[in-house]
């Protein structure tokens, strides 16, 4: 069974239909890349999955070892509470284009802030807060080490390069152990020489079978790292399949037109 099932997802802003009914699934341990021109609905898809935007209609289901969780279903005539939305978001970790680190906190503090806040609601924290905080900080150091930033734990964002900031953001997203890690064009704000270091980290996560959705304009990277690729245009999925199909031998003329723009 797929870890994520998206069925006929739609999103409108006033009279503008940004998502016009998209459906796809994602298996555990797979990397899915979403490509397409600006305005095609790629980022809105991620924002709906993370409930930064509330979908207009459709259904989102996450299937974990703990069971099946319907996160959104427009057939249920009830608004999600703030608590339900926060709980839904825990299934996803989102890495933004522009890092969104807290400037007043060090790299380690950025990584551990959310787990510490979450831990305060647990019984373990009430009985032994010191041990809980220690475990969280040890995990934070471990994640920064995984990102190649063990020696930058005490640095503030302004003391880090763009690539280093984005790697801190990836560690922060991993800290809550989400079921699915989402990237929204993670290299678009980086200089070309810094892009490679971030893509290398994402590639290493894919090698470890991390379940990921990657909105990207890096076609070569999408080809190499993805199990499947979705091409979106005008708020719909035009084509989806393995990279060998979508990127090498697309069935749709619109996909071919888009890819020709990247081959020039």
C-alpha positions in Angstrom: 0.0 0.0 0.0 1.2 3.5 -0.9 2.4 5.7 2.1 0.7 8.7 0.4 -2.5 8.7 -1.7 -3.7 12.0 -3.2 -7.1 11.8 -5.0 -8.6 14.6 -7.2 -6.9 17.4 -5.2 -8.1 20.8 -6.1 -7.2 24.3 -4.9 -8.7 27.6 -5.9 -7.8 31.2 -4.9 -11.0 33.3 -5.4 -11.8 32.6 -9.1 -8.3 31.2 -10.0 -8.1 27.4 -10.2 -4.5 26.5 -9.3 -5.0 22.8 -8.9 -7.6 21.3 -11.1 -7.9 17.8 -9.8 -4.5 16.0 -9.4 -4.1 12.4 -8.3 -0.9 10.4 -7.5 0.5 8.0 -5.0 3.9 7.5 -3.4 5.4 4.4 -1.9 7.5 4.2 1.2 11.2 4.7 0.4 10.6 6.3 -3.0 11.6 9.7 -4.3 9.1 11.5 -6.4 10.1 14.6 -8.4 7.6 17.2 -9.6 8.6 19.3 -12.5 6.9 22.0 -14.6 6.9 25.7 -15.4 6.3 28.5 -12.9 2.6 28.7 -12.1 1.9 25.1 -13.0 0.8 24.2 -9.4 3.9 22.4 -8.1 4.5 24.5 -5.0 0.7 24.7 -4.3 0.7 20.9 -4.3 3.3 20.8 -1.5 1.6 23.6 0.4 -1.7 21.7 0.4 0.0 18.5 1.5 1.5 20.4 4.4 -1.7 22.3 5.1 0.0 25.7 4.6 -2.9 26.0 2.2 -6.2 24.3 2.8 -7.3 22.2 -0.2 -10.6 23.2 -1.8 -11.5 19.6 -2.4 -10.2 16.1 -2.8 -8.7 13.5 -0.4 -5.2 13.1 1.2 -4.4 9.8 2.9 -1.2 8.8 4.7 -0.7 5.1 5.4 1.9 4.3 8.1 2.7 1.3 10.3 0.4 2.8 12.9 -2.5 2.7 10.4 -4.3 4.7 7.7 -4.8 8.4 8.4 -7.2 10.4 6.2 -5.8 13.9 6.6 -8.3 15.7 4.4 -11.6 14.6 2.7 -13.9 17.2 1.3 -16.8 14.7 1.6 -16.6 15.1 5.4 -18.6 18.3 6.1 -16.5 19.5 9.0 -13.6 21.9 9.2 -10.3 20.7 10.6 -9.4 22.1 13.9 -6.1 23.8 14.5 -5.0 20.8 16.5 -5.8 18.4 13.7 -3.9 20.6 11.2 -0.8 20.6 13.4 -1.1 16.8 13.8 -1.4 16.4 10.0 1.7 18.4 9.4 3.8 16.0 11.5 3.5 13.5 8.6 5.5 15.9 6.4 8.8 17.8 6.7 9.0 20.8 4.4 12.3 22.4 3.2 11.6 25.8 1.7 13.3 27.6 -1.1 14.6 30.4 1.1 15.7 28.3 4.2 13.4 30.1 6.7 15.8 29.6 9.6 15.3 31.6 12.8 18.1 34.2 12.7 18.3 34.5 16.5 19.0 30.8 17.0 22.2 28.8 16.2 22.2 25.9 13.7 21.7 23.4 16.5 18.9 25.5 18.1 17.1 25.7 14.8 17.2 22.0 14.4 16.1 21.2 18.0 13.5 23.9 18.6 10.5 22.0 17.2 11.3 18.7 18.9 11.8 20.5 22.2 8.4 22.2 21.9 6.7 19.0 20.9 8.4 17.1 23.8 7.0 19.5 26.4 3.5 17.9 25.9 4.8 14.4 26.7 4.9 12.5 30.0 8.6 11.8 29.7 9.3 15.5 29.7 7.3 16.1 32.8 9.1 13.3 34.7 12.7 14.0 33.4 13.0 17.1 31.2 16.8 17.1 31.4 17.1 13.7 29.8 14.6 14.4 27.1 16.4 17.7 26.1 19.7 15.9 26.1 18.4 13.2 23.7 16.9 15.8 21.4 20.2 17.8 21.3 22.2 14.6 20.7 19.9 13.8 17.8 20.3 17.4 16.5 24.1 17.0 16.6 23.8 13.7 14.8 21.6 15.3 12.0 24.0 18.2 11.6 26.9 15.7 11.3 24.9 13.8 8.6 24.6 17.1 6.7 28.4 17.7 7.0 27.9 20.5 9.5 29.2 19.1 12.8 31.5 22.0 13.2 28.8 24.6 12.5 26.4 23.7 15.3 27.0 26.9 17.3 27.0 29.2 14.2 24.1 31.6 13.5 22.4 31.6 10.1 24.2 34.9 9.0 27.5 33.1 9.7 26.7 30.3 7.2 26.7 30.1 3.4 23.4 29.6 1.6 24.2 26.0 1.0 25.0 25.5 4.7 21.8 27.2 5.7 19.8 24.9 3.4 21.5 21.9 4.9 20.5 23.1 8.4 17.0 23.5 7.1 17.1 19.8 5.9 18.3 18.7 9.3 15.5 20.7 10.9 12.9 19.0 8.7 14.3 15.6 9.6 14.4 16.3 13.3 10.7 15.5 13.8 11.1 12.2 11.9 8.4 12.9 9.2 6.9 10.1 7.1 7.6 12.2 4.0 10.2 14.8 3.4 9.2 17.5 0.9 11.5 19.9 -0.9 10.3 23.1 -2.6 12.9 23.9 -5.2 15.7 23.6 -2.6 18.4 25.0 -4.8 16.6 27.9 -6.4 18.0 30.5 -4.0 21.6 29.2 -4.2 24.5 30.2 -6.4 25.4 27.5 -8.9 28.6 26.5 -6.9 26.5 25.9 -3.8 23.8 23.9 -5.5 25.9 20.7 -5.8 26.4 20.4 -2.0 22.7 20.5 -1.3 21.8 18.1 -4.1 24.5 15.7 -2.8 22.8 15.7 0.6 19.4 15.0 -1.0 21.0 12.3 -3.1 22.4 10.6 0.0 18.9 10.7 1.6 17.5 9.0 -1.5 20.2 6.3 -1.2 18.9 5.7 2.3 15.4 5.2 1.0 14.0 8.3 2.5 10.5 8.9 1.3 10.6 12.3 -0.6 8.7 14.6 -2.8 11.0 17.1 -4.6 9.8 20.1 -6.6 12.8 20.9 -8.7 14.0 22.5 -11.9 17.2 20.4 -11.9 16.3 17.9 -14.7 19.5 15.9 -14.5 19.1 15.5 -10.7 15.4 14.5 -11.1 16.5 11.9 -13.6 19.2 10.4 -11.4 17.5 10.5 -8.0 13.8 9.9 -8.7 11.8 6.7 -8.8 9.0 8.5 -10.5 8.5 12.0 -12.1 5.4 14.1 -12.4 5.2 16.8 -15.0 2.5 19.5 -14.2 1.2 22.2 -16.4 -1.8 24.5 -15.8 -2.8 22.9 -12.6 -3.0 19.3 -13.9 -0.7 16.3 -14.1 0.2 16.0 -17.8 2.4 13.0 -17.5 3.8 10.8 -14.7 6.0 7.7 -14.6 9.6 6.6 -14.2 12.3 9.2 -15.3 13.3 6.9 -18.2 9.8 7.5 -19.6 8.9 11.1 -18.6 12.3 12.6 -19.1 13.8 10.5 -21.9 10.8 9.4 -23.9 7.7 11.5 -22.9 4.4 10.5 -24.4 2.9 14.0 -24.3 3.8 16.8 -26.7 3.5 19.4 -23.9 6.1 17.4 -21.9 8.4 17.4 -24.9 8.0 21.1 -25.4 8.9 21.8 -21.7 12.0 19.5 -21.8 13.2 21.1 -25.0 13.4 24.4 -23.2 15.9 22.8 -20.8 18.0 21.2 -23.5 18.8 24.5 -25.2 
